[in-house]
Amino acid sequence: MKKRTKILSIMLALMLTATLVPTALVQAFASDYYSGKSTPDEPENDDYIESFEITKAPDKTEFYYSEVKKEDFFNKLYDGLEFRFNMKDGSSIDYSYNETGDYIDFGGIDDYGYLSVDVDDIEYDSYDECYILSPGKHTVRYTFTHYATAFNTYDYTATKEINVIVPELTSIEITKAPDNTTIEKYYDGYVWADDLMEGLEMLLTFDDSTTYNYSYDEDFEVPACFYEKGIDGELKIQGTDEDGTLNNLPLGETEITYELSGCTATQKITVLENEFILNPITKLELTKLPDKEFSAPYTKEDESNSIAYNMKGAELTISRKNGEKNVITFSEGIYKGHDDDGNAFAPYVYFTDPNSKPIFINVKDLGDYKAVFRLEITDLTLEFSVKNTGTGDTPATPGEVINPTTPSNPSSTVPASSQGSTSATSDTPANGNTGNGAVATGNAAVSAILLSVLLLAAGVMAVIGRKKRFF
């Protein structure tokens, strides 16, 4: 029994020794071989190019903003380009893009390369389907990719600088006067700048020897060519306020100055005083009630009885200083709104004749069957009642007018309307694959062998234990 157990133990020890010693030798050899201490059999680098440089810039290094948008922009970054490969053996080879193109064959099997180009900060406009570069200097990167073998590639980069410029507008010339060369001021003394631009046409001249026929009716404030050329600016009349109005035009014949990107042109116009200043309103009268019969007073909770919202059919008579009278018949309001206090109001528009300026009339509910008129062409207001029933012994007069000619200068409760017009550098190669590949150091193999030995030992011991019980 004991003798047999000793024999089995000796056999197990010999097995372990026979397995571990060769494994350790393999591990040591592999570590020493790939650490660089032994290099006689290491394959040589198959890339013989040391560097890549630009020897002559392309023919064109300055581009107008609009030229970048053209399809041939990238082709022009190549035209006239010359470059050189400096070899590791000290020699060099010169190439011209105009002669070789972007493909170079070095003559060996799977030994060739391609030249590509890219520009820093360039963007693609998917809407206009073109490239865009902001004005200023930009770096152009030329990359040569060398396919040294079927598996190994190496990239070399050299840079050049280009400049993107924007043409300057040198002059503007009026070729067609605006439609309104005689214009009447509004009641508050202003003139819309847009009214003095409609119909205007001008010839624009640029320093790149191009011209553009500008039309305000088609281009509006910004000429269409400005977008193409990358120019900032819009047409203005000198003296225009931020809200698009001219407030200091003198009456009579005067001159206005159009300005666009630093260039100017002048136009003579005649300015007239507002007719309601020359012949002011002296009296307001509600001469006909609205068609709607109001059975209850207006409340903020129930707007169905809003007078402001239901002025259709009413008539307002305006009396002028010279005895002239105008009757305004109400139809539907422009919209339904509320003032800062939540009271209902609605604006209405009226024309005294087809060629006149519009008269805007605001009606606001006051409650208790009352409302008030405010017109932008007079300081007068009209407070009125639409009661159609009375109480007790003092019945109310239908359509009773209260203080019809009270002059006042109330602060407007109507939301303010918008008043505006509708040298070369080279890099060493970035090796994508050196050909050496990944080397296994044997760690995984050693682990597998040790695990196998341990399992074998466990199996042997298990057999011994079973036999011991049997004997």
GROMACS .gro file of C-alpha atoms in nm:
model
  471
    1MET     CA    1   0.000   0.000   0.000
    2LYS     CA    2   0.251   0.261   0.117
    3LYS     CA    3   0.503   0.157  -0.148
    4ARG     CA    4   0.246   0.204  -0.426
    5THR     CA    5   0.149   0.550  -0.294
    6LYS     CA    6   0.513   0.660  -0.294
    7ILE     CA    7   0.555   0.546  -0.654
    8LEU     CA    8   0.252   0.745  -0.764
    9SER     CA    9   0.376   1.058  -0.583
   10ILE     CA   10   0.713   1.033  -0.756
   11MET     CA   11   0.542   0.998  -1.094
   12LEU     CA   12   0.330   1.307  -1.029
   13ALA     CA   13   0.635   1.515  -0.937
   14LEU     CA   14   0.816   1.407  -1.254
   15MET     CA   15   0.512   1.507  -1.463
   16LEU     CA   16   0.503   1.852  -1.308
   17THR     CA   17   0.875   1.902  -1.366
   18ALA     CA   18   0.854   1.786  -1.727
   19THR     CA   19   0.571   2.035  -1.793
   20LEU     CA   20   0.684   2.348  -1.605
   21VAL     CA   21   1.052   2.357  -1.708
   22PRO     CA   22   0.991   2.375  -2.088
   23THR     CA   23   0.717   2.629  -2.034
   24ALA     CA   24   0.945   2.855  -1.830
   25LEU     CA   25   1.216   2.828  -2.098
   26VAL     CA   26   0.966   2.926  -2.372
   27GLN     CA   27   0.846   3.220  -2.165
   28ALA     CA   28   1.198   3.348  -2.105
   29PHE     CA   29   1.294   3.308  -2.471
   30ALA     CA   30   0.985   3.493  -2.595
   31SER     CA   31   1.035   3.778  -2.350
   32ASP     CA   32   1.397   3.819  -2.446
   33TYR     CA   33   1.331   3.790  -2.821
   34TYR     CA   34   1.060   4.054  -2.842
   35SER     CA   35   1.211   4.297  -2.592
   36GLY     CA   36   1.459   4.402  -2.857
   37LYS     CA   37   1.764   4.233  -2.710
   38SER     CA   38   1.772   4.003  -3.007
   39THR     CA   39   1.682   4.169  -3.340
   40PRO     CA   40   1.853   3.983  -3.624
   41ASP     CA   41   1.527   3.834  -3.752
   42GLU     CA   42   1.305   4.147  -3.705
   43PRO     CA   43   1.150   4.252  -4.043
   44GLU     CA   44   1.267   4.583  -4.187
   45ASN     CA   45   1.029   4.886  -4.212
   46ASP     CA   46   0.878   4.868  -4.561
   47ASP     CA   47   0.819   5.246  -4.583
   48TYR     CA   48   1.114   5.425  -4.741
   49ILE     CA   49   0.971   5.781  -4.731
   50GLU     CA   50   1.109   6.011  -4.464
   51SER     CA   51   0.891   6.321  -4.519
   52PHE     CA   52   0.658   6.502  -4.756
   53GLU     CA   53   0.673   6.877  -4.831
   54ILE     CA   54   0.513   7.140  -5.055
   55THR     CA   55   0.772   7.301  -5.280
   56LYS     CA   56   0.533   7.528  -5.472
   57ALA     CA   57   0.196   7.657  -5.356
   58PRO     CA   58  -0.106   7.614  -5.584
   59ASP     CA   59  -0.162   7.885  -5.844
   60LYS     CA   60  -0.447   8.037  -5.643
   61THR     CA   61  -0.424   8.103  -5.269
   62GLU     CA   62  -0.674   8.390  -5.243
   63PHE     CA   63  -1.043   8.332  -5.305
   64TYR     CA   64  -1.349   8.549  -5.301
   65TYR     CA   65  -1.620   8.427  -5.066
   66SER     CA   66  -1.839   8.338  -5.363
   67GLU     CA   67  -1.562   8.128  -5.525
   68VAL     CA   68  -1.558   7.890  -5.228
   69LYS     CA   69  -1.920   7.806  -5.307
   70LYS     CA   70  -1.838   7.690  -5.659
   71GLU     CA   71  -1.794   7.323  -5.752
   72ASP     CA   72  -1.435   7.367  -5.874
   73PHE     CA   73  -1.306   7.516  -5.544
   74PHE     CA   74  -1.118   7.203  -5.434
   75ASN     CA   75  -0.972   7.155  -5.783
   76LYS     CA   76  -0.818   7.501  -5.757
   77LEU     CA   77  -0.643   7.398  -5.435
   78TYR     CA   78  -0.450   7.143  -5.645
   79ASP     CA   79  -0.382   7.337  -5.965
   80GLY     CA   80  -0.013   7.428  -5.991
   81LEU     CA   81   0.082   7.243  -5.672
   82GLU     CA   82   0.432   7.092  -5.659
   83PHE     CA   83   0.563   6.868  -5.382
   84ARG     CA   84   0.862   6.653  -5.283
   85PHE     CA   85   0.921   6.319  -5.111
   86ASN     CA   86   1.239   6.303  -4.902
   87MET     CA   87   1.358   5.943  -4.878
   88LYS     CA   88   1.525   5.773  -4.586
   89ASP     CA   89   1.834   5.701  -4.799
   90GLY     CA   90   1.889   6.076  -4.843
   91SER     CA   91   1.746   6.107  -5.193
   92SER     CA   92   1.432   6.296  -5.293
   93ILE     CA   93   1.170   6.289  -5.571
   94ASP     CA   94   0.981   6.594  -5.700
   95TYR     CA   95   0.628   6.580  -5.840
   96SER     CA   96   0.389   6.824  -6.005
   97TYR     CA   97   0.016   6.778  -5.955
   98ASN     CA   98  -0.055   6.910  -6.304
   99GLU     CA   99   0.157   6.622  -6.444
  100THR     CA  100   0.077   6.333  -6.210
  101GLY     CA  101  -0.262   6.415  -6.063
  102ASP     CA  102  -0.349   6.286  -5.718
  103TYR     CA  103  -0.230   5.926  -5.785
  104ILE     CA  104   0.138   5.827  -5.777
  105ASP     CA  105   0.267   5.480  -5.865
  106PHE     CA  106   0.613   5.406  -5.723
  107GLY     CA  107   0.656   5.107  -5.951
  108GLY     CA  108   0.652   4.823  -5.702
  109ILE     CA  109   0.382   4.568  -5.640
  110ASP     CA  110   0.119   4.730  -5.416
  111ASP     CA  111   0.343   5.037  -5.386
  112TYR     CA  112   0.147   5.357  -5.465
  113GLY     CA  113  -0.021   5.654  -5.300
  114TYR     CA  114  -0.296   5.917  -5.317
  115LEU     CA  115  -0.290   6.290  -5.246
  116SER     CA  116  -0.596   6.443  -5.075
  117VAL     CA  117  -0.682   6.791  -4.952
  118ASP     CA  118  -0.897   6.938  -4.675
  119VAL     CA  119  -0.951   7.287  -4.529
  120ASP     CA  120  -0.980   7.371  -4.162
  121ASP     CA  121  -1.317   7.519  -4.052
  122ILE     CA  122  -1.489   7.459  -4.386
  123GLU     CA  123  -1.865   7.398  -4.359
  124TYR     CA  124  -2.120   7.249  -4.593
  125ASP     CA  125  -2.446   7.432  -4.651
  126SER     CA  126  -2.698   7.157  -4.718
  127TYR     CA  127  -2.966   7.408  -4.816
  128ASP     CA  128  -2.765   7.573  -5.095
  129GLU     CA  129  -2.556   7.257  -5.148
  130CYS     CA  130  -2.221   7.433  -5.137
  131TYR     CA  131  -1.918   7.481  -4.913
  132ILE     CA  132  -1.871   7.794  -4.703
  133LEU     CA  133  -1.559   7.952  -4.556
  134SER     CA  134  -1.571   8.264  -4.344
  135PRO     CA  135  -1.362   8.562  -4.459
  136GLY     CA  136  -1.002   8.545  -4.340
  137LYS     CA  137  -0.708   8.305  -4.346
  138HIS     CA  138  -0.751   7.928  -4.337
  139THR     CA  139  -0.512   7.630  -4.325
  140VAL     CA  140  -0.519   7.382  -4.613
  141ARG     CA  141  -0.397   7.031  -4.529
  142TYR     CA  142  -0.249   6.815  -4.802
  143THR     CA  143  -0.224   6.447  -4.700
  144PHE     CA  144  -0.034   6.184  -4.897
  145THR     CA  145  -0.131   5.827  -4.810
  146HIS     CA  146   0.140   5.576  -4.904
  147TYR     CA  147   0.021   5.220  -4.963
  148ALA     CA  148   0.361   5.058  -4.907
  149THR     CA  149   0.226   4.702  -4.918
  150ALA     CA  150  -0.109   4.538  -4.950
  151PHE     CA  151  -0.154   4.575  -4.575
  152ASN     CA  152   0.056   4.872  -4.458
  153THR     CA  153  -0.026   5.242  -4.516
  154TYR     CA  154   0.149   5.559  -4.401
  155ASP     CA  155   0.016   5.916  -4.396
  156TYR     CA  156   0.221   6.234  -4.449
  157THR     CA  157   0.078   6.586  -4.413
  158ALA     CA  158   0.194   6.928  -4.531
  159THR     CA  159   0.005   7.256  -4.498
  160LYS     CA  160  -0.047   7.579  -4.690
  161GLU     CA  161  -0.252   7.888  -4.614
  162ILE     CA  162  -0.528   8.048  -4.820
  163ASN     CA  163  -0.714   8.374  -4.771
  164VAL     CA  164  -1.088   8.422  -4.823
  165ILE     CA  165  -1.186   8.779  -4.906
  166VAL     CA  166  -1.511   8.968  -4.952
  167PRO     CA  167  -1.549   9.227  -5.230
  168GLU     CA  168  -1.623   9.584  -5.130
  169LEU     CA  169  -1.913   9.789  -5.256
  170THR     CA  170  -1.762  10.094  -5.422
  171SER     CA  171  -2.069  10.291  -5.533
  172ILE     CA  172  -2.450  10.299  -5.552
  173GLU     CA  173  -2.638  10.489  -5.820
  174ILE     CA  174  -3.014  10.550  -5.830
  175THR     CA  175  -3.149  10.432  -6.164
  176LYS     CA  176  -3.518  10.466  -6.072
  177ALA     CA  177  -3.663  10.700  -5.809
  178PRO     CA  178  -3.898  10.559  -5.543
  179ASP     CA  179  -4.270  10.559  -5.614
  180ASN     CA  180  -4.331  10.825  -5.347
  181THR     CA  181  -4.132  11.140  -5.409
  182THR     CA  182  -4.415  11.344  -5.257
  183ILE     CA  183  -4.519  11.215  -4.918
  184GLU     CA  184  -4.754  11.326  -4.641
  185LYS     CA  185  -4.660  11.300  -4.276
  186TYR     CA  186  -4.868  11.097  -4.035
  187TYR     CA  187  -5.063  11.278  -3.763
  188ASP     CA  188  -4.777  11.237  -3.514
  189GLY     CA  189  -4.531  11.392  -3.759
  190TYR     CA  190  -4.343  11.086  -3.879
  191VAL     CA  191  -4.290  10.919  -4.217
  192TRP     CA  192  -4.230  10.548  -4.269
  193ALA     CA  193  -3.888  10.493  -4.430
  194ASP     CA  194  -4.034  10.201  -4.627
  195ASP     CA  195  -4.269  10.440  -4.805
  196LEU     CA  196  -3.964  10.617  -4.948
  197MET     CA  197  -3.803  10.292  -5.067
  198GLU     CA  198  -4.085  10.125  -5.256
  199GLY     CA  199  -4.008  10.119  -5.627
  200LEU     CA  200  -3.646  10.225  -5.576
  201GLU     CA  201  -3.385  10.075  -5.810
  202MET     CA  202  -3.007  10.121  -5.798
  203LEU     CA  203  -2.690  10.004  -5.972
  204LEU     CA  204  -2.438   9.855  -5.729
  205THR     CA  205  -2.068   9.842  -5.828
  206PHE     CA  206  -1.805   9.628  -5.650
  207ASP     CA  207  -1.425   9.628  -5.648
  208ASP     CA  208  -1.417   9.284  -5.810
  209SER     CA  209  -1.538   9.450  -6.132
  210THR     CA  210  -1.894   9.314  -6.092
  211THR     CA  211  -2.220   9.508  -6.079
  212TYR     CA  212  -2.570   9.431  -5.957
  213ASN     CA  213  -2.908   9.579  -6.046
  214TYR     CA  214  -3.078   9.627  -5.712
  215SER     CA  215  -3.457   9.654  -5.675
  216TYR     CA  216  -3.611   9.725  -5.337
  217ASP     CA  217  -3.939   9.561  -5.438
  218GLU     CA  218  -3.754   9.234  -5.510
  219ASP     CA  219  -3.453   9.243  -5.276
  220PHE     CA  220  -3.595   9.446  -4.988
  221GLU     CA  221  -3.331   9.602  -4.761
  222VAL     CA  222  -3.055   9.345  -4.829
  223PRO     CA  223  -2.949   9.297  -5.193
  224ALA     CA  224  -2.960   8.931  -5.296
  225CYS     CA  225  -2.602   8.949  -5.421
  226PHE     CA  226  -2.483   9.028  -5.067
  227TYR     CA  227  -2.565   8.673  -4.960
  228GLU     CA  228  -2.368   8.532  -5.253
  229LYS     CA  229  -2.069   8.761  -5.200
  230GLY     CA  230  -2.064   8.733  -4.819
  231ILE     CA  231  -2.122   9.105  -4.763
  232ASP     CA  232  -2.295   9.238  -4.454
  233GLY     CA  233  -2.522   9.542  -4.470
  234GLU     CA  234  -2.871   9.664  -4.556
  235LEU     CA  235  -3.020   9.968  -4.724
  236LYS     CA  236  -3.121  10.253  -4.491
  237ILE     CA  237  -3.221  10.615  -4.512
  238GLN     CA  238  -2.998  10.830  -4.297
  239GLY     CA  239  -3.185  10.956  -3.993
  240THR     CA  240  -3.416  10.654  -3.965
  241ASP     CA  241  -3.506  10.558  -3.608
  242GLU     CA  242  -3.494  10.201  -3.479
  243ASP     CA  243  -3.868  10.164  -3.536
  244GLY     CA  244  -3.824  10.243  -3.906
  245THR     CA  245  -3.962  10.600  -3.899
  246LEU     CA  246  -3.825  10.937  -4.006
  247ASN     CA  247  -3.933  11.196  -3.750
  248ASN     CA  248  -3.741  11.507  -3.844
  249LEU     CA  249  -3.811  11.562  -4.211
  250PRO     CA  250  -3.874  11.931  -4.286
  251LEU     CA  251  -4.184  12.032  -4.477
  252GLY     CA  252  -4.150  12.121  -4.842
  253GLU     CA  253  -3.878  12.013  -5.081
  254THR     CA  254  -3.594  11.832  -4.912
  255GLU     CA  255  -3.333  11.566  -4.978
  256ILE     CA  256  -3.294  11.220  -4.830
  257THR     CA  257  -2.978  11.008  -4.836
  258TYR     CA  258  -2.979  10.634  -4.900
  259GLU     CA  259  -2.689  10.444  -4.742
  260LEU     CA  260  -2.565  10.091  -4.817
  261SER     CA  261  -2.238   9.945  -4.685
  262GLY     CA  262  -2.076  10.287  -4.657
  263CYS     CA  263  -2.188  10.411  -4.999
  264THR     CA  264  -2.450  10.683  -5.037
  265ALA     CA  265  -2.690  10.827  -5.295
  266THR     CA  266  -2.934  11.118  -5.257
  267GLN     CA  267  -3.293  11.171  -5.372
  268LYS     CA  268  -3.508  11.486  -5.370
  269ILE     CA  269  -3.859  11.455  -5.222
  270THR     CA  270  -4.144  11.682  -5.114
  271VAL     CA  271  -4.288  11.647  -4.763
  272LEU     CA  272  -4.646  11.756  -4.691
  273GLU     CA  273  -4.812  11.826  -4.358
  274ASN     CA  274  -5.077  11.578  -4.240
  275GLU     CA  275  -5.425  11.674  -4.353
  276PHE     CA  276  -5.567  11.632  -4.001
  277ILE     CA  277  -5.313  11.882  -3.872
  278LEU     CA  278  -5.401  12.133  -4.141
  279ASN     CA  279  -5.774  12.068  -4.106
  280PRO     CA  280  -5.823  11.916  -3.759
  281ILE     CA  281  -6.121  11.726  -3.622
  282THR     CA  282  -6.344  11.941  -3.405
  283LYS     CA  283  -6.619  11.698  -3.309
  284LEU     CA  284  -6.700  11.326  -3.282
  285GLU     CA  285  -7.059  11.199  -3.285
  286LEU     CA  286  -7.207  10.850  -3.265
  287THR     CA  287  -7.496  10.890  -3.508
  288LYS     CA  288  -7.600  10.527  -3.531
  289LEU     CA  289  -7.587  10.246  -3.273
  290PRO     CA  290  -7.434   9.904  -3.351
  291ASP     CA  291  -7.668   9.644  -3.498
  292LYS     CA  292  -7.640   9.426  -3.189
  293GLU     CA  293  -7.887   9.486  -2.905
  294PHE     CA  294  -7.706   9.463  -2.571
  295SER     CA  295  -7.929   9.295  -2.311
  296ALA     CA  296  -7.664   9.296  -2.038
  297PRO     CA  297  -7.356   9.502  -1.958
  298TYR     CA  298  -7.008   9.383  -2.050
  299THR     CA  299  -6.808   9.200  -1.787
  300LYS     CA  300  -6.465   9.045  -1.806
  301GLU     CA  301  -6.623   8.708  -1.732
  302ASP     CA  302  -6.883   8.739  -2.012
  303GLU     CA  303  -6.755   8.906  -2.330
  304SER     CA  304  -7.060   8.825  -2.539
  305ASN     CA  305  -7.190   9.174  -2.459
  306SER     CA  306  -6.864   9.350  -2.542
  307ILE     CA  307  -6.934   9.674  -2.726
  308ALA     CA  308  -6.578   9.684  -2.864
  309TYR     CA  309  -6.624   9.345  -3.027
  310ASN     CA  310  -6.969   9.424  -3.171
  311MET     CA  311  -6.949   9.765  -3.341
  312LYS     CA  312  -7.073   9.640  -3.678
  313GLY     CA  313  -7.338   9.873  -3.821
  314ALA     CA  314  -7.250  10.171  -3.600
  315GLU     CA  315  -7.177  10.509  -3.760
  316LEU     CA  316  -6.936  10.772  -3.635
  317THR     CA  317  -6.952  11.123  -3.777
  318ILE     CA  318  -6.632  11.328  -3.781
  319SER     CA  319  -6.658  11.705  -3.813
  320ARG     CA  320  -6.355  11.902  -3.944
  321LYS     CA  321  -6.248  12.261  -3.886
  322ASN     CA  322  -6.345  12.368  -4.239
  323GLY     CA  323  -6.697  12.230  -4.192
  324GLU     CA  324  -6.632  11.908  -4.379
  325LYS     CA  325  -6.784  11.590  -4.234
  326ASN     CA  326  -6.688  11.226  -4.275
  327VAL     CA  327  -6.914  10.937  -4.176
  328ILE     CA  328  -6.740  10.617  -4.071
  329THR     CA  329  -6.950  10.301  -4.092
  330PHE     CA  330  -6.815  10.015  -3.882
  331SER     CA  331  -6.779   9.660  -4.008
  332GLU     CA  332  -6.574   9.386  -3.842
  333GLY     CA  333  -6.277   9.477  -3.620
  334ILE     CA  334  -5.922   9.387  -3.717
  335TYR     CA  335  -5.888   9.165  -3.411
  336LYS     CA  336  -6.015   9.124  -3.055
  337GLY     CA  337  -5.781   9.216  -2.773
  338HIS     CA  338  -5.749   9.324  -2.411
  339ASP     CA  339  -5.576   9.617  -2.247
  340ASP     CA  340  -5.339   9.592  -1.951
  341ASP     CA  341  -5.638   9.585  -1.712
  342GLY     CA  342  -5.808   9.301  -1.899
  343ASN     CA  343  -6.078   9.515  -2.058
  344ALA     CA  344  -6.191   9.421  -2.408
  345PHE     CA  345  -6.084   9.643  -2.697
  346ALA     CA  346  -6.080   9.616  -3.077
  347PRO     CA  347  -5.920   9.827  -3.351
  348TYR     CA  348  -6.110   9.923  -3.667
  349VAL     CA  349  -5.974  10.073  -3.989
  350TYR     CA  350  -6.135  10.324  -4.225
  351PHE     CA  351  -6.029  10.502  -4.546
  352THR     CA  352  -6.176  10.843  -4.630
  353ASP     CA  353  -6.089  10.771  -4.995
  354PRO     CA  354  -5.896  10.501  -5.185
  355ASN     CA  355  -5.576  10.708  -5.192
  356SER     CA  356  -5.585  10.830  -4.833
  357LYS     CA  357  -5.394  10.697  -4.535
  358PRO     CA  358  -5.593  10.456  -4.316
  359ILE     CA  359  -5.768  10.591  -4.007
  360PHE     CA  360  -5.737  10.357  -3.711
  361ILE     CA  361  -6.012  10.374  -3.448
  362ASN     CA  362  -5.983  10.189  -3.118
  363VAL     CA  363  -6.295  10.101  -2.918
  364LYS     CA  364  -6.262   9.993  -2.553
  365ASP     CA  365  -6.526   9.863  -2.314
  366LEU     CA  366  -6.578  10.057  -1.991
  367GLY     CA  367  -6.860   9.844  -1.848
  368ASP     CA  368  -7.217   9.954  -1.756
  369TYR     CA  369  -7.312   9.962  -2.127
  370LYS     CA  370  -7.038  10.216  -2.197
  371ALA     CA  371  -6.740  10.229  -2.430
  372VAL     CA  372  -6.494  10.489  -2.560
  373PHE     CA  373  -6.359  10.583  -2.905
  374ARG     CA  374  -5.998  10.685  -2.957
  375LEU     CA  375  -5.863  10.794  -3.299
  376GLU     CA  376  -5.498  10.829  -3.386
  377ILE     CA  377  -5.569  11.142  -3.594
  378THR     CA  378  -5.706  11.354  -3.309
  379ASP     CA  379  -5.669  11.413  -2.939
  380LEU     CA  380  -6.049  11.402  -2.899
  381THR     CA  381  -6.220  11.098  -2.747
  382LEU     CA  382  -6.584  10.995  -2.742
  383GLU     CA  383  -6.742  10.811  -2.451
  384PHE     CA  384  -7.086  10.670  -2.530
  385SER     CA  385  -7.361  10.438  -2.400
  386VAL     CA  386  -7.566  10.171  -2.579
  387LYS     CA  387  -7.842  10.133  -2.318
  388ASN     CA  388  -8.167  10.034  -2.482
  389THR     CA  389  -8.381  10.004  -2.165
  390GLY     CA  390  -8.437  10.238  -1.870
  391THR     CA  391  -8.537  10.187  -1.508
  392GLY     CA  392  -8.790  10.361  -1.291
  393ASP     CA  393  -8.908  10.705  -1.390
  394THR     CA  394  -8.594  10.802  -1.581
  395PRO     CA  395  -8.558  10.583  -1.888
  396ALA     CA  396  -8.226  10.610  -2.066
  397THR     CA  397  -8.204  10.740  -2.417
  398PRO     CA  398  -8.093  10.466  -2.656
  399GLY     CA  399  -7.746  10.545  -2.787
  400GLU     CA  400  -7.699  10.824  -2.541
  401VAL     CA  401  -7.376  11.012  -2.618
  402ILE     CA  402  -7.175  11.136  -2.323
  403ASN     CA  403  -6.926  11.428  -2.352
  404PRO     CA  404  -6.889  11.383  -2.727
  405THR     CA  405  -6.625  11.651  -2.783
  406THR     CA  406  -6.408  11.628  -2.472
  407PRO     CA  407  -6.048  11.691  -2.573
  408SER     CA  408  -5.792  11.481  -2.392
  409ASN     CA  409  -5.452  11.328  -2.433
  410PRO     CA  410  -5.507  10.980  -2.294
  411SER     CA  411  -5.230  10.733  -2.276
  412SER     CA  412  -5.292  10.459  -2.529
  413THR     CA  413  -5.425  10.132  -2.398
  414VAL     CA  414  -5.365   9.963  -2.731
  415PRO     CA  415  -5.058   9.742  -2.758
  416ALA     CA  416  -4.789   9.933  -2.947
  417SER     CA  417  -4.773   9.819  -3.306
  418SER     CA  418  -4.441   9.732  -3.458
  419GLN     CA  419  -4.316  10.023  -3.660
  420GLY     CA  420  -4.068   9.873  -3.894
  421SER     CA  421  -4.012   9.800  -4.252
  422THR     CA  422  -4.234   9.533  -4.360
  423SER     CA  423   0.457   7.868  -4.562
  424ALA     CA  424   0.487   7.465  -4.594
  425THR     CA  425   0.541   7.225  -4.305
  426SER     CA  426   0.593   6.851  -4.310
  427ASP     CA  427   0.524   6.574  -4.061
  428THR     CA  428   0.689   6.237  -4.009
  429PRO     CA  429   0.472   5.942  -4.101
  430ALA     CA  430   0.198   5.822  -3.873
  431ASN     CA  431   0.237   5.447  -3.922
  432GLY     CA  432  -0.095   5.271  -3.940
  433ASN     CA  433   0.077   4.928  -3.934
  434THR     CA  434   0.446   4.859  -3.879
  435GLY     CA  435   0.424   4.496  -3.993
  436ASN     CA  436   0.533   4.356  -3.654
  437GLY     CA  437   0.185   4.278  -3.534
  438ALA     CA  438   0.083   4.185  -3.181
  439VAL     CA  439   0.313   3.929  -3.007
  440ALA     CA  440   0.181   3.685  -2.750
  441THR     CA  441   0.417   3.663  -2.450
  442GLY     CA  442   0.295   3.319  -2.343
  443ASN     CA  443   0.097   3.426  -2.037
  444ALA     CA  444  -0.227   3.274  -2.162
  445ALA     CA  445  -0.049   2.952  -2.266
  446VAL     CA  446   0.122   2.915  -1.926
  447SER     CA  447  -0.209   2.959  -1.747
  448ALA     CA  448  -0.371   2.692  -1.962
  449ILE     CA  449  -0.087   2.441  -1.902
  450LEU     CA  450  -0.085   2.496  -1.526
  451LEU     CA  451  -0.460   2.452  -1.513
  452SER     CA  452  -0.432   2.122  -1.707
  453VAL     CA  453  -0.161   1.994  -1.473
  454LEU     CA  454  -0.360   2.083  -1.164
  455LEU     CA  455  -0.668   1.906  -1.299
  456LEU     CA  456  -0.457   1.601  -1.382
  457ALA     CA  457  -0.306   1.600  -1.031
  458ALA     CA  458  -0.648   1.629  -0.874
  459GLY     CA  459  -0.766   1.333  -1.084
  460VAL     CA  460  -0.468   1.119  -0.978
  461MET     CA  461  -0.520   1.199  -0.610
  462ALA     CA  462  -0.887   1.114  -0.639
  463VAL     CA  463  -0.798   0.772  -0.786
  464ILE     CA  464  -0.547   0.710  -0.506
  465GLY     CA  465  -0.806   0.792  -0.245
  466ARG     CA  466  -1.060   0.552  -0.389
  467LYS     CA  467  -0.804   0.268  -0.412
  468LYS     CA  468  -0.704   0.330  -0.052
  469ARG     CA  469  -1.058   0.265   0.063
  470PHE     CA  470  -1.079  -0.054  -0.139
  471PHE     CA  471  -0.756  -0.193   0.008
   0.00000   0.00000   0.00000
